[in-house]
CSV table of C-alpha atoms and ligand atoms in Angstrom, one decimal:
chain,number,residue,atom,x,y,z
W,5,MET,CA,17.3,31.6,12.4
W,6,THR,CA,20.4,29.5,13.3
W,7,ASN,CA,23.3,28.9,11.0
W,8,THR,CA,22.3,25.3,10.5
W,9,GLU,CA,18.9,26.3,9.3
W,10,VAL,CA,20.3,28.8,6.9
W,11,SER,CA,22.7,26.2,5.4
W,12,THR,CA,19.9,23.6,5.1
W,13,ILE,CA,17.7,26.1,3.2
W,14,ARG,CA,20.6,27.1,0.9
W,15,ASP,CA,21.6,23.5,0.1
W,16,GLU,CA,18.2,22.1,-0.3
W,17,PRO,CA,15.5,24.6,-1.2
W,18,LEU,CA,12.6,22.0,-1.4
W,19,PRO,CA,10.0,22.2,1.3
W,20,LEU,CA,10.2,19.8,4.3
W,21,ILE,CA,7.1,17.6,4.5
W,22,LEU,CA,6.1,15.8,7.7
W,23,GLY,CA,4.1,12.6,6.9
W,24,ILE,CA,1.7,11.0,9.4
W,25,GLU,CA,0.3,7.4,8.8
W,26,SER,CA,-2.4,5.9,11.1
W,27,THR,CA,-4.8,3.9,9.0
W,28,CYS,CA,-4.4,0.6,10.6
W,29,ASP,CA,-2.0,-0.9,13.2
W,30,GLU,CA,1.1,1.2,12.3
W,31,THR,CA,1.9,4.6,13.6
W,32,GLY,CA,4.3,5.9,10.9
W,33,ILE,CA,6.0,9.3,10.9
W,34,ALA,CA,8.5,10.5,8.4
W,35,LEU,CA,10.2,13.5,6.9
W,36,VAL,CA,10.7,14.1,3.2
W,37,ARG,CA,12.2,16.7,1.1
W,38,GLY,CA,11.4,16.3,-2.7
W,39,THR,CA,12.3,12.6,-3.2
W,40,SER,CA,14.7,12.4,-0.3
W,41,LEU,CA,13.7,10.5,2.8
W,42,LEU,CA,15.3,12.1,5.8
W,43,GLY,CA,13.8,10.1,8.7
W,44,ASP,CA,11.2,7.4,8.9
W,45,VAL,CA,10.0,5.7,12.1
W,46,VAL,CA,7.2,3.1,12.4
W,47,ALA,CA,5.6,1.7,15.7
W,48,THR,CA,3.2,-1.1,15.3
W,49,SER,CA,0.7,-2.6,17.6
W,50,MET,CA,0.6,-6.0,15.6
W,51,GLU,CA,1.9,-7.9,18.6
W,52,GLN,CA,-1.3,-7.0,20.6
W,53,HIS,CA,-3.5,-8.2,17.7
W,54,VAL,CA,-1.8,-11.6,17.0
W,55,ARG,CA,-3.7,-13.6,19.6
W,56,TYR,CA,-7.1,-12.5,18.1
W,57,GLY,CA,-6.0,-13.5,14.5
W,58,GLY,CA,-7.0,-10.0,13.2
W,59,ILE,CA,-6.7,-6.3,13.9
W,60,ILE,CA,-8.9,-5.1,16.8
W,61,PRO,CA,-9.7,-1.5,16.0
W,62,GLU,CA,-10.1,-0.3,19.6
W,63,ILE,CA,-6.7,-1.6,20.5
W,64,ALA,CA,-5.1,-0.1,17.4
W,65,SER,CA,-6.6,3.4,18.2
W,66,ARG,CA,-5.3,3.4,21.7
W,67,ALA,CA,-1.8,2.2,20.6
W,68,HIS,CA,-1.7,5.2,18.1
W,69,LEU,CA,-2.3,7.5,21.1
W,70,GLU,CA,0.5,6.0,23.0
W,71,SER,CA,2.9,5.8,20.1
W,72,PHE,CA,2.3,9.2,18.5
W,73,MET,CA,4.7,11.5,20.4
W,74,PRO,CA,7.6,9.0,20.8
W,75,THR,CA,7.3,8.2,17.1
W,76,LEU,CA,7.3,11.9,16.1
W,77,ASP,CA,10.3,12.7,18.4
W,78,ALA,CA,12.2,9.7,17.0
W,79,ALA,CA,11.5,10.6,13.3
W,80,LEU,CA,12.5,14.3,13.9
W,81,ALA,CA,15.7,13.1,15.6
W,82,ALA,CA,16.5,10.7,12.8
W,83,ALA,CA,16.0,13.5,10.2
W,84,GLY,CA,18.1,15.9,12.3
W,85,VAL,CA,15.3,18.6,12.1
W,86,THR,CA,13.0,20.2,14.5
W,87,LEU,CA,9.2,20.9,14.2
W,88,GLY,CA,10.0,24.5,13.4
W,89,ASP,CA,11.7,23.3,10.2
W,90,VAL,CA,8.5,21.7,8.9
W,91,ASP,CA,7.0,23.4,5.8
W,92,ALA,CA,3.9,21.3,5.4
W,93,ILE,CA,2.1,18.3,7.0
W,94,ALA,CA,0.5,15.4,5.3
W,95,CYS,CA,-1.6,12.9,7.2
W,96,ALA,CA,-3.6,9.8,6.0
W,97,ALA,CA,-7.2,10.8,5.8
W,98,GLY,CA,-8.4,7.3,4.5
W,99,PRO,CA,-9.1,4.6,3.6
W,100,GLY,CA,-8.7,2.9,6.9
W,101,LEU,CA,-10.0,2.3,10.4
W,102,VAL,CA,-12.0,5.4,11.6
W,103,GLY,CA,-10.6,5.3,15.2
W,104,SER,CA,-7.0,4.9,14.1
W,105,LEU,CA,-7.3,7.6,11.4
W,106,THR,CA,-9.0,10.0,13.9
W,107,VAL,CA,-5.9,9.9,16.2
W,108,GLY,CA,-3.5,10.7,13.3
W,109,ILE,CA,-5.7,13.3,11.8
W,110,SER,CA,-6.3,15.1,15.2
W,111,ALA,CA,-2.6,15.1,16.0
W,112,ALA,CA,-1.8,16.5,12.5
W,113,LYS,CA,-4.4,19.3,12.9
W,114,GLY,CA,-3.0,20.2,16.2
W,115,LEU,CA,0.5,20.4,14.8
W,116,ALA,CA,-0.6,22.3,11.7
W,117,ALA,CA,-2.5,24.8,13.8
W,118,SER,CA,0.3,25.4,16.3
W,119,LEU,CA,3.1,25.6,13.6
W,120,GLY,CA,1.0,27.6,11.1
W,121,THR,CA,1.7,25.1,8.3
W,122,PRO,CA,-0.6,23.8,5.6
W,123,LEU,CA,-2.2,20.4,6.1
W,124,TYR,CA,-3.0,17.8,3.4
W,125,GLY,CA,-5.3,15.0,4.2
W,126,VAL,CA,-4.0,12.3,1.8
W,127,ASN,CA,-5.0,9.0,0.4
W,128,HIS,CA,-3.1,6.2,2.0
W,129,VAL,CA,-3.4,3.8,-0.9
W,130,ILE,CA,-2.1,6.3,-3.4
W,131,GLY,CA,0.8,6.9,-0.9
W,132,HIS,CA,1.7,3.2,-1.5
W,133,LEU,CA,2.7,4.2,-5.1
W,134,ALA,CA,4.1,7.7,-4.4
W,135,VAL,CA,6.6,6.1,-1.9
W,136,ASP,CA,8.5,4.5,-4.9
W,137,GLY,CA,9.7,8.0,-5.8
W,138,LEU,CA,11.8,8.0,-2.7
W,139,GLU,CA,13.8,4.9,-3.9
W,140,HIS,CA,13.7,5.2,-7.7
W,141,GLY,CA,13.4,9.0,-8.2
W,142,PRO,CA,10.4,10.9,-9.7
W,143,LEU,CA,7.6,8.7,-10.8
W,144,PRO,CA,7.0,8.0,-14.5
W,145,GLU,CA,4.8,10.4,-16.2
W,146,ARG,CA,2.0,7.9,-16.9
W,147,PHE,CA,1.9,4.5,-15.4
W,148,ILE,CA,-0.3,1.6,-14.2
W,149,GLY,CA,-0.4,1.3,-10.4
W,150,LEU,CA,-0.9,-2.1,-8.8
W,151,VAL,CA,-1.7,-1.8,-5.2
W,152,ALA,CA,-1.8,-5.1,-3.3
W,153,SER,CA,-2.1,-5.2,0.5
W,154,GLY,CA,-4.1,-6.8,3.3
W,155,GLY,CA,-7.0,-4.3,2.5
W,156,HIS,CA,-6.6,-3.5,-1.2
W,157,SER,CA,-6.0,-5.1,-4.6
W,158,ASN,CA,-6.4,-2.4,-7.2
W,159,LEU,CA,-5.3,-1.4,-10.6
W,160,LEU,CA,-5.1,2.3,-11.4
W,161,LEU,CA,-4.2,4.4,-14.3
W,162,ILE,CA,-2.1,7.3,-13.0
W,163,GLU,CA,-1.6,10.2,-15.4
W,164,ASP,CA,-0.5,12.5,-12.7
W,165,ILE,CA,-0.3,11.3,-9.1
W,166,ALA,CA,-1.4,14.7,-7.7
W,167,THR,CA,-4.3,15.3,-10.1
W,168,SER,CA,-5.3,12.5,-12.4
W,169,ILE,CA,-6.1,9.0,-11.2
W,170,THR,CA,-8.5,6.6,-12.7
W,171,GLU,CA,-9.5,3.3,-10.9
W,172,LEU,CA,-9.5,0.6,-13.5
W,173,GLY,CA,-10.5,-2.2,-11.2
W,174,GLY,CA,-10.2,-3.9,-7.9
W,175,THR,CA,-11.2,-6.9,-5.9
W,176,LEU,CA,-14.8,-7.9,-5.8
W,177,ASP,CA,-14.2,-9.7,-2.4
W,178,ASP,CA,-10.9,-10.4,-0.6
W,179,ALA,CA,-7.6,-8.5,-1.0
W,180,ALA,CA,-4.6,-10.5,-2.0
W,181,GLY,CA,-2.9,-10.3,1.3
W,182,GLU,CA,-6.2,-11.0,3.1
W,183,ALA,CA,-6.6,-14.3,0.9
W,184,PHE,CA,-3.1,-15.2,2.0
W,185,ASP,CA,-3.9,-14.5,5.6
W,186,LYS,CA,-7.0,-16.7,5.4
W,187,ILE,CA,-5.2,-19.7,3.7
W,188,GLY,CA,-2.5,-19.2,6.5
W,189,ARG,CA,-5.2,-19.6,9.1
W,190,LEU,CA,-6.7,-22.8,7.3
W,191,MET,CA,-3.1,-24.2,7.4
W,192,GLY,CA,-2.7,-23.4,11.1
W,193,LEU,CA,0.1,-20.8,10.5
W,194,PRO,CA,0.5,-17.7,12.7
W,195,TYR,CA,-1.2,-14.4,11.9
W,196,PRO,CA,-0.6,-12.6,9.6
W,197,GLY,CA,-0.2,-15.7,7.4
W,198,GLY,CA,0.8,-14.0,4.1
W,199,PRO,CA,4.6,-14.2,4.6
W,200,HIS,CA,4.4,-17.8,6.0
W,201,VAL,CA,2.3,-19.0,3.1
W,202,ASP,CA,4.7,-17.3,0.7
W,203,ARG,CA,7.7,-19.2,2.3
W,204,LEU,CA,5.8,-22.5,2.2
W,205,ALA,CA,4.9,-21.9,-1.4
W,206,GLN,CA,8.5,-21.5,-2.4
W,207,LYS,CA,9.2,-25.1,-1.2
W,208,GLY,CA,6.2,-26.5,-3.1
W,209,ASP,CA,5.5,-27.6,-6.7
W,210,ARG,CA,3.1,-25.0,-8.2
W,211,GLU,CA,1.8,-27.5,-10.7
W,212,ALA,CA,1.0,-30.2,-8.3
W,213,VAL,CA,-2.4,-28.8,-7.4
W,214,VAL,CA,-3.9,-26.4,-9.9
W,215,PHE,CA,-6.6,-24.1,-8.5
W,216,PRO,CA,-9.1,-22.0,-10.5
W,217,ARG,CA,-8.5,-18.4,-11.4
W,218,GLY,CA,-11.0,-15.9,-10.3
W,219,LEU,CA,-13.2,-14.3,-12.9
W,220,ALA,CA,-11.8,-16.4,-15.7
W,221,ALA,CA,-15.1,-17.6,-17.0
W,222,ALA,CA,-15.8,-16.4,-20.6
W,223,LYS,CA,-18.7,-14.2,-19.4
W,224,ASP,CA,-16.6,-12.5,-16.8
W,225,ARG,CA,-13.4,-11.9,-18.8
W,226,GLU,CA,-14.4,-8.6,-20.4
W,227,ARG,CA,-16.8,-7.3,-17.9
W,228,TYR,CA,-14.2,-7.7,-15.1
W,229,ARG,CA,-11.1,-7.2,-17.2
W,230,TYR,CA,-9.2,-5.3,-14.4
W,231,ASP,CA,-11.0,-6.8,-11.4
W,232,PHE,CA,-10.0,-9.6,-9.1
W,233,SER,CA,-11.8,-12.2,-7.0
W,234,PHE,CA,-10.2,-14.5,-4.5
W,235,SER,CA,-13.0,-15.8,-2.4
W,236,GLY,CA,-13.8,-18.8,-4.8
W,237,LEU,CA,-10.2,-19.8,-4.7
W,238,LYS,CA,-10.2,-19.7,-0.9
W,239,THR,CA,-13.2,-22.1,-0.9
W,240,ALA,CA,-11.4,-24.3,-3.4
W,241,VAL,CA,-8.3,-24.5,-1.2
W,242,SER,CA,-10.4,-25.2,1.8
W,243,ARG,CA,-12.3,-28.0,0.1
W,244,HIS,CA,-9.0,-29.4,-1.2
W,245,LEU,CA,-7.5,-29.5,2.3
W,246,SER,CA,-10.6,-31.2,3.7
W,247,ALA,CA,-10.8,-33.8,0.9
W,248,HIS,CA,-7.0,-34.5,0.8
W,249,PRO,CA,-5.8,-34.0,4.4
W,250,GLU,CA,-2.6,-36.0,3.3
W,251,SER,CA,-1.7,-33.4,0.7
W,252,GLU,CA,1.6,-31.5,1.1
W,253,HIS,CA,0.8,-28.0,2.4
W,254,ALA,CA,3.8,-26.6,0.4
W,255,ASP,CA,2.2,-27.8,-2.9
W,256,VAL,CA,-1.2,-26.5,-1.9
W,257,ALA,CA,0.4,-23.1,-1.0
W,258,ALA,CA,2.3,-23.0,-4.2
W,259,GLY,CA,-0.8,-23.8,-6.3
W,260,PHE,CA,-2.8,-21.2,-4.4
W,261,SER,CA,0.0,-18.5,-4.7
W,262,GLU,CA,0.1,-19.2,-8.4
W,263,SER,CA,-3.5,-18.6,-8.9
W,264,VAL,CA,-3.5,-15.3,-7.0
W,265,ASN,CA,-0.3,-14.1,-8.7
W,266,ASP,CA,-1.4,-15.2,-12.2
W,267,SER,CA,-4.5,-13.0,-11.9
W,268,LEU,CA,-2.6,-10.0,-10.5
W,269,THR,CA,0.3,-10.0,-13.0
W,270,ALA,CA,-1.8,-10.9,-16.1
W,271,LYS,CA,-4.2,-8.1,-15.4
W,272,ALA,CA,-1.6,-5.5,-14.5
W,273,VAL,CA,0.3,-6.2,-17.7
W,274,ALA,CA,-3.0,-6.2,-19.7
W,275,ALA,CA,-3.8,-2.8,-18.2
W,276,ALA,CA,-0.4,-1.4,-19.2
W,277,VAL,CA,-0.8,-2.7,-22.8
W,278,ASP,CA,-4.4,-1.5,-23.1
W,279,ASN,CA,-3.5,1.9,-21.8
W,280,ASP,CA,-0.2,2.2,-23.6
W,281,CYS,CA,1.8,2.7,-20.4
W,282,GLU,CA,5.4,1.8,-20.3
W,283,TRP,CA,5.6,1.5,-16.6
W,284,ILE,CA,3.9,-0.6,-13.9
W,285,VAL,CA,4.5,0.6,-10.3
W,286,VAL,CA,3.6,-1.8,-7.6
W,287,GLY,CA,2.9,-0.9,-3.9
W,288,GLY,CA,1.5,-2.3,-0.7
W,289,GLY,CA,2.6,-5.0,1.8
W,290,PHE,CA,1.8,-7.8,-0.7
W,291,ALA,CA,4.6,-6.5,-2.9
W,292,ALA,CA,6.8,-8.5,-0.7
W,293,ASN,CA,5.5,-11.7,-2.2
W,294,SER,CA,8.3,-13.5,-4.0
W,295,ARG,CA,6.2,-15.0,-6.7
W,296,LEU,CA,4.5,-11.6,-7.5
W,297,ARG,CA,7.9,-10.0,-8.0
W,298,GLU,CA,9.2,-12.9,-10.2
W,299,LEU,CA,6.1,-13.4,-12.4
W,300,LEU,CA,5.3,-9.7,-12.9
W,301,GLN,CA,8.9,-9.1,-14.1
W,302,GLN,CA,8.7,-12.1,-16.5
W,303,ARG,CA,5.5,-11.0,-18.0
W,304,ALA,CA,6.4,-7.3,-18.1
W,305,ASP,CA,9.6,-8.2,-20.0
W,306,ALA,CA,7.6,-10.3,-22.4
W,307,ALA,CA,5.3,-7.4,-23.1
W,308,GLY,CA,8.1,-4.8,-23.3
W,309,LYS,CA,6.9,-3.1,-20.1
W,310,GLN,CA,9.0,-1.9,-17.1
W,311,VAL,CA,8.4,-2.5,-13.5
W,312,ARG,CA,9.2,-0.4,-10.4
W,313,ILE,CA,8.7,-1.9,-6.9
W,314,PRO,CA,9.8,-0.1,-3.7
W,315,PRO,CA,12.1,-1.9,-1.3
W,316,LEU,CA,10.2,-4.0,1.3
W,317,ARG,CA,10.5,-1.6,4.2
W,318,LEU,CA,8.7,1.0,2.1
W,319,CYS,CA,6.0,-1.4,0.9
W,320,THR,CA,4.4,-2.0,4.3
W,321,ASP,CA,2.5,0.9,5.9
W,322,ASN,CA,4.8,3.8,6.9
W,323,GLY,CA,4.9,7.6,7.3
W,324,ALA,CA,7.2,7.9,4.2
W,325,GLN,CA,4.4,7.0,1.8
W,326,ILE,CA,2.2,9.8,3.3
W,327,ALA,CA,5.1,12.4,3.2
W,328,ALA,CA,6.0,11.4,-0.3
W,329,LEU,CA,2.5,11.9,-1.6
W,330,GLY,CA,2.4,15.2,0.4
W,331,ALA,CA,5.6,16.3,-1.4
W,332,CYS,CA,4.0,15.6,-4.8
W,333,LEU,CA,1.0,17.7,-3.9
W,334,VAL,CA,3.1,20.6,-2.6
W,335,ALA,CA,5.3,20.4,-5.8
W,336,ALA,CA,2.2,20.6,-7.9
W,337,ASP,CA,1.3,23.8,-6.0
W,338,LEU,CA,-2.1,22.4,-4.9
W,339,PRO,CA,-4.0,24.1,-2.1
W,340,PRO,CA,-4.1,22.4,1.4
W,341,SER,CA,-7.2,20.5,2.6
W,342,PRO,CA,-9.8,22.5,4.5
W,343,LEU,CA,-9.2,22.0,8.3
W,344,ASP,CA,-12.7,20.6,8.9
W,345,PHE,CA,-12.0,17.2,7.2
W,346,GLY,CA,-12.4,13.9,9.1
W,347,PRO,CA,-11.5,10.3,8.5
W,348,ILE,CA,-12.9,8.6,5.3
W,349,SER,CA,-12.9,4.9,5.9
W,350,SER,CA,-13.5,4.1,2.2
W,351,MET,CA,-11.9,7.0,0.5
W,352,SER,CA,-12.1,6.8,-3.3
W,353,LEU,CA,-8.8,5.9,-5.0
W,354,ALA,CA,-9.5,8.6,-7.6
W,355,ARG,CA,-8.9,11.2,-4.9
W,356,PRO,CA,-5.2,11.6,-4.1
W,357,TYR,CA,-6.1,14.0,-1.3
W,358,LEU,CA,-9.0,16.0,0.2
W,359,ALA,CA,-8.9,19.1,-2.0
W,360,PRO,CA,-10.9,22.2,-1.0
W,361,PRO,CA,-14.5,22.2,-2.6
W,362,ASN,CA,-14.9,23.4,-6.2
W,363,ARG,CA,-11.7,22.0,-7.4
I,412,LIG,O1,0.2,-3.0,3.2
I,412,LIG,P1,0.2,-3.8,4.4
I,412,LIG,O2,1.4,-3.8,5.3
I,412,LIG,O3,-1.0,-3.5,5.4
I,412,LIG,C1,-2.2,-3.2,4.8
I,412,LIG,O4,-3.0,-4.2,4.6
I,412,LIG,O5,-2.5,-2.0,4.6
I,412,LIG,O6,0.0,-5.3,3.9
I,412,LIG,C2,-0.1,-6.4,4.8
I,412,LIG,C3,-0.6,-7.6,4.1
I,412,LIG,C4,-1.0,-8.7,5.0
I,412,LIG,O7,-2.2,-9.3,4.6
I,412,LIG,C5,0.2,-9.7,4.9
I,412,LIG,O8,-0.1,-11.1,5.2
I,412,LIG,C6,0.6,-9.5,3.4
I,412,LIG,O9,0.4,-8.1,3.2
I,412,LIG,N1,1.9,-9.9,3.1
I,412,LIG,C7,2.2,-11.0,2.3
I,412,LIG,C8,3.6,-11.1,2.2
I,412,LIG,N2,4.2,-10.1,3.1
I,412,LIG,C9,3.1,-9.4,3.6
I,412,LIG,N3,1.4,-11.8,1.5
I,412,LIG,C10,2.0,-12.7,0.8
I,412,LIG,N4,3.3,-12.9,0.7
I,412,LIG,C11,4.2,-12.1,1.4
I,412,LIG,N5,5.5,-12.3,1.3
I,413,LIG,ZN1,-1.4,0.1,3.4
């Protein structure tokens, strides 16, 4: 053991976790100790998908293969560590694209076997919440998690991120980011449309065109208390644009954004009130949305609740979210995943990781 390694261990006794993310188009690799992010590198194949207007799974899988080693080397260099320093590995096991996940999982298994480290196959969506610990310190004891991305819009009751997660609700159709991307396409904006529609909405009048809220009918309000639906809204926007081609796109974007964010924020705050949680933690790429941040803070303040949202660079898919969750599992002293696990494209959000059977 070299002197540097000895001093690292003496100064910082927490285990070093290597996190590997490959659920979609990003190859993300990061190193985390406790709640300290030491190195975090992301390579994306988004440029190769833009001309198709959506992610092409086969292209994404090949890009993961090409990016894996350079991303790993860059992350280790950024953290100033070597593979020999790694104490445990966490990789995304799902939910996500099977081909993309397979590349990351296979690489993680190879590394774990050759280094003799434990391997945790973790839930990417729960990682979107765990990552906030790297910015704002250990997560609150009990909290409502709002995950909003291109693939997910969910409300979770988290009593312990390593062991106790209850799914309160989710979208019945499109995810929030996906709805934004579809409206972007209708308006002729580049893919992914979410950030473009957000920018346009900021210039519009959110009361000029009022669109319906999903699941707001009396019969749906209790049954779908924590669920979302954005497909009717998308149809309403599409009809409006056809019937009123002269209407200002900025006003339409603002009215659309208000409908999505009204539902997300009202239901997140209701979940916090109903479950007596002081904190709401937000994660996922849609957490970049300007109106979501503003409206959630306003409504949480009014209800006496507190909000934590990671910085934007940690909201989009990255290895830090996987390493952060891995660090929580290791800190809770949980056993690693059995080495025979494979990708789980629709992994239940109640499972933070693939625990050995009989747990
Ligand atoms: O979490 P993420 O990076 O990827 C996954 O879907 O897992 O989220 C990307 C999604 C895309 O749909 C993108 O358009 C949307 O988040 N998004 C936004 C904004 N920034 C990203 N949607 C609305 N407003 C934004 N500012
Ligand atoms: Zn994600």
